[in-house]
PDB file of C-alpha atoms in Angstrom:
ATOM      1  CA  UNK A1356     -49.246  80.578  58.186  1.00  0.00           C
ATOM      2  CA  UNK A1357     -45.870  80.815  56.503  1.00  0.00           C
ATOM      3  CA  UNK A1358     -43.470  83.574  57.372  1.00  0.00           C
ATOM      4  CA  UNK A1359     -40.821  84.821  55.005  1.00  0.00           C
ATOM      5  CA  UNK A1360     -37.353  84.821  56.475  1.00  0.00           C
ATOM      6  CA  UNK A1361     -34.886  87.587  55.909  1.00  0.00           C
ATOM      7  CA  UNK A1362     -31.139  87.276  55.747  1.00  0.00           C
ATOM      8  CA  UNK A1363     -28.500  89.940  55.292  1.00  0.00           C
ATOM      9  CA  UNK A1364     -25.312  89.356  53.331  1.00  0.00           C
ATOM     10  CA  UNK A1365     -22.575  91.974  53.434  1.00  0.00           C
ATOM     11  CA  UNK A1366     -19.748  92.092  50.905  1.00  0.00           C
ATOM     12  CA  UNK A1367     -16.590  94.128  51.496  1.00  0.00           C
ATOM     13  CA  UNK A1368     -13.971  95.467  49.061  1.00  0.00           C
ATOM     14  CA  UNK A1369     -11.632  92.744  47.830  1.00  0.00           C
ATOM     15  CA  UNK A1370      -9.409  91.986  44.878  1.00  0.00           C
ATOM     16  CA  UNK A1371     -11.710  89.306  43.493  1.00  0.00           C
ATOM     17  CA  UNK A1372     -15.111  88.968  41.880  1.00  0.00           C
ATOM     18  CA  UNK A1373     -17.250  87.269  44.509  1.00  0.00           C
ATOM     19  CA  UNK A1374     -20.101  84.933  43.676  1.00  0.00           C
ATOM     20  CA  UNK A1375     -23.359  84.518  45.584  1.00  0.00           C
ATOM     21  CA  UNK A1376     -25.946  81.831  44.914  1.00  0.00           C
ATOM     22  CA  UNK A1377     -29.589  82.838  45.433  1.00  0.00           C
ATOM     23  CA  UNK A1378     -30.903  80.545  48.211  1.00  0.00           C
ATOM     24  CA  UNK A1379     -33.841  78.160  47.756  1.00  0.00           C
ATOM     25  CA  UNK A1380     -37.091  79.965  48.593  1.00  0.00           C
ATOM     26  CA  UNK A1381     -35.660  83.407  47.794  1.00  0.00           C
ATOM     27  CA  UNK A1382     -37.563  85.159  45.027  1.00  0.00           C
ATOM     28  CA  UNK A1383     -36.530  88.798  45.568  1.00  0.00           C
ATOM     29  CA  UNK A1384     -33.505  90.568  46.944  1.00  0.00           C
ATOM     30  CA  UNK A1385     -32.931  94.121  48.035  1.00  0.00           C
ATOM     31  CA  UNK A1386     -29.533  95.352  46.917  1.00  0.00           C
ATOM     32  CA  UNK A1387     -27.858  98.386  48.466  1.00  0.00           C
ATOM     33  CA  UNK A1388     -24.705  99.213  46.516  1.00  0.00           C
ATOM     34  CA  UNK A1389     -22.289 102.057  47.179  1.00  0.00           C
ATOM     35  CA  UNK A1390     -19.386 103.198  45.015  1.00  0.00           C
ATOM     36  CA  UNK A1391     -16.152 103.975  46.820  1.00  0.00           C
ATOM     37  CA  UNK A1392     -14.931 107.470  47.696  1.00  0.00           C
ATOM     38  CA  UNK A1393     -12.293 109.022  45.445  1.00  0.00           C
ATOM     39  CA  UNK A1394      -8.796 109.543  46.808  1.00  0.00           C
ATOM     40  CA  UNK A1395      -7.605 112.939  48.001  1.00  0.00           C
ATOM     41  CA  UNK A1396      -5.141 114.969  45.938  1.00  0.00           C
ATOM     42  CA  UNK A1397      -2.520 117.456  47.099  1.00  0.00           C
ATOM     43  CA  UNK A1398      -1.656 120.730  45.377  1.00  0.00           C
ATOM     44  CA  UNK A1399       2.125 120.930  45.325  1.00  0.00           C
ATOM     45  CA  UNK A1400       2.276 124.734  45.165  1.00  0.00           C
ATOM     46  CA  UNK A1401       0.603 125.427  48.490  1.00  0.00           C
ATOM     47  CA  UNK A1402       0.107 121.936  49.989  1.00  0.00           C
ATOM     48  CA  UNK A1403      -3.657 122.213  50.205  1.00  0.00           C
ATOM     49  CA  UNK A1404      -5.870 119.214  49.818  1.00  0.00           C
ATOM     50  CA  UNK A1405      -8.363 118.453  47.046  1.00  0.00           C
ATOM     51  CA  UNK A1406     -11.011 116.213  48.610  1.00  0.00           C
ATOM     52  CA  UNK A1407     -12.041 113.093  46.674  1.00  0.00           C
ATOM     53  CA  UNK A1408     -15.683 112.858  45.611  1.00  0.00           C
ATOM     54  CA  UNK A1409     -18.224 110.627  47.282  1.00  0.00           C
ATOM     55  CA  UNK A1410     -19.199 107.416  45.556  1.00  0.00           C
ATOM     56  CA  UNK A1411     -22.701 106.906  44.214  1.00  0.00           C
ATOM     57  CA  UNK A1412     -25.359 104.944  46.034  1.00  0.00           C
ATOM     58  CA  UNK A1413     -28.249 102.870  44.706  1.00  0.00           C
ATOM     59  CA  UNK A1414     -30.867 100.674  46.341  1.00  0.00           C
ATOM     60  CA  UNK A1415     -33.359  98.429  44.544  1.00  0.00           C
ATOM     61  CA  UNK A1416     -35.576  95.353  44.862  1.00  0.00           C
ATOM     62  CA  UNK A1417     -34.933  92.733  42.177  1.00  0.00           C
ATOM     63  CA  UNK A1418     -36.743  89.459  41.420  1.00  0.00           C
ATOM     64  CA  UNK A1419     -34.348  86.514  41.135  1.00  0.00           C
ATOM     65  CA  UNK A1420     -34.471  82.766  40.618  1.00  0.00           C
ATOM     66  CA  UNK A1421     -33.322  80.384  43.381  1.00  0.00           C
ATOM     67  CA  UNK A1422     -29.995  78.825  42.397  1.00  0.00           C
ATOM     68  CA  UNK A1423     -29.043  81.775  40.189  1.00  0.00           C
ATOM     69  CA  UNK A1424     -25.441  82.908  40.639  1.00  0.00           C
ATOM     70  CA  UNK A1425     -24.647  86.615  40.957  1.00  0.00           C
ATOM     71  CA  UNK A1426     -21.183  88.139  40.546  1.00  0.00           C
ATOM     72  CA  UNK A1427     -20.427  90.928  43.004  1.00  0.00           C
ATOM     73  CA  UNK A1428     -17.637  93.496  43.079  1.00  0.00           C
ATOM     74  CA  UNK A1429     -17.307  96.098  45.824  1.00  0.00           C
ATOM     75  CA  UNK A1430     -15.218  99.146  44.863  1.00  0.00           C
ATOM     76  CA  UNK A1431     -12.227 100.294  46.889  1.00  0.00           C
ATOM     77  CA  UNK A1432     -11.447 103.852  47.940  1.00  0.00           C
ATOM     78  CA  UNK A1433      -9.221 105.686  45.465  1.00  0.00           C
ATOM     79  CA  UNK A1434      -5.609 106.138  46.472  1.00  0.00           C
ATOM     80  CA  UNK A1435      -4.516 109.488  47.913  1.00  0.00           C
ATOM     81  CA  UNK A1436      -1.804 110.967  45.733  1.00  0.00           C
ATOM     82  CA  UNK A1437       0.035 114.231  45.233  1.00  0.00           C
ATOM     83  CA  UNK A1438      -0.862 114.583  41.556  1.00  0.00           C
ATOM     84  CA  UNK A1439      -4.567 114.058  42.128  1.00  0.00           C
ATOM     85  CA  UNK A1440      -5.035 110.554  40.810  1.00  0.00           C
ATOM     86  CA  UNK A1441      -7.249 108.068  42.559  1.00  0.00           C
ATOM     87  CA  UNK A1442     -10.895 107.857  41.554  1.00  0.00           C
ATOM     88  CA  UNK A1443     -12.926 105.471  43.704  1.00  0.00           C
ATOM     89  CA  UNK A1444     -13.962 102.073  42.425  1.00  0.00           C
ATOM     90  CA  UNK A1445     -17.487 101.321  41.228  1.00  0.00           C
ATOM     91  CA  UNK A1446     -19.548  98.597  42.902  1.00  0.00           C
ATOM     92  CA  UNK A1447     -21.699  96.323  40.815  1.00  0.00           C
ATOM     93  CA  UNK A1448     -23.819  93.168  40.745  1.00  0.00           C
ATOM     94  CA  UNK A1449     -23.964  91.086  37.570  1.00  0.00           C
ATOM     95  CA  UNK A1450     -26.516  88.424  36.676  1.00  0.00           C
ATOM     96  CA  UNK A1451     -25.858  85.153  34.826  1.00  0.00           C
ATOM     97  CA  UNK A1452     -24.890  85.887  31.216  1.00  0.00           C
ATOM     98  CA  UNK A1453     -22.964  89.014  32.319  1.00  0.00           C
ATOM     99  CA  UNK A1454     -26.124  91.128  32.553  1.00  0.00           C
ATOM    100  CA  UNK A1455     -25.580  94.116  34.893  1.00  0.00           C
ATOM    101  CA  UNK A1456     -28.250  94.392  37.591  1.00  0.00           C
ATOM    102  CA  UNK A1457     -26.847  97.220  39.705  1.00  0.00           C
ATOM    103  CA  UNK A1458     -23.967  99.639  39.135  1.00  0.00           C
ATOM    104  CA  UNK A1459     -22.932 102.385  41.538  1.00  0.00           C
ATOM    105  CA  UNK A1460     -20.142 104.697  40.346  1.00  0.00           C
ATOM    106  CA  UNK A1461     -17.054 105.528  42.363  1.00  0.00           C
ATOM    107  CA  UNK A1462     -16.209 109.099  43.365  1.00  0.00           C
ATOM    108  CA  UNK A1463     -13.753 111.229  41.402  1.00  0.00           C
ATOM    109  CA  UNK A1464     -10.179 111.810  42.528  1.00  0.00           C
ATOM    110  CA  UNK A1465      -9.446 114.971  44.510  1.00  0.00           C
ATOM    111  CA  UNK A1466      -7.319 116.638  41.861  1.00  0.00           C
ATOM    112  CA  UNK A1467      -3.904 118.193  42.141  1.00  0.00           C
ATOM    113  CA  UNK A1468      -1.620 120.636  40.442  1.00  0.00           C
ATOM    114  CA  UNK A1469      -1.239 120.608  36.675  1.00  0.00           C
ATOM    115  CA  UNK A1470       2.118 119.814  35.120  1.00  0.00           C
ATOM    116  CA  UNK A1471       3.698 120.325  31.725  1.00  0.00           C
ATOM    117  CA  UNK A1472       6.766 118.714  30.147  1.00  0.00           C
ATOM    118  CA  UNK A1473       7.306 121.070  27.214  1.00  0.00           C
ATOM    119  CA  UNK A1474      10.766 122.343  26.184  1.00  0.00           C
ATOM    120  CA  UNK A1475       9.451 125.613  24.789  1.00  0.00           C
ATOM    121  CA  UNK A1476       7.029 127.936  26.493  1.00  0.00           C
ATOM    122  CA  UNK A1477       5.498 128.900  23.144  1.00  0.00           C
ATOM    123  CA  UNK A1478       4.490 125.236  22.559  1.00  0.00           C
ATOM    124  CA  UNK A1479       2.104 125.184  25.527  1.00  0.00           C
ATOM    125  CA  UNK A1480      -1.607 125.715  25.104  1.00  0.00           C
ATOM    126  CA  UNK A1481      -3.388 126.686  28.294  1.00  0.00           C
TER     127      UNK A1481
END
């Protein structure tokens, strides 16, 4: 009787596209991908915080070929910033030939106060 072995590989946020080679004997993988949280924003008028959105999450079972190389990117949390920038990074897994297998979106930035750089009040459209 043959038993299938299981192995867990964990990838963390980095500044590079990582590669993973499907091991011999592996015919399916379960991928759990999570997009990163958006950064928090600050409202300058009253110093309250706009909370960044949560990243998406996806889980799936995918048939693969041993020896196939997957490209993996894990999104980073968006930067906290006064003006409300900072959406979270998406996480994704790409198959040979640049075919996306899994994509999980990053969360939106927390928002902040609006600004305007107009010389004349009458030129603004709100």
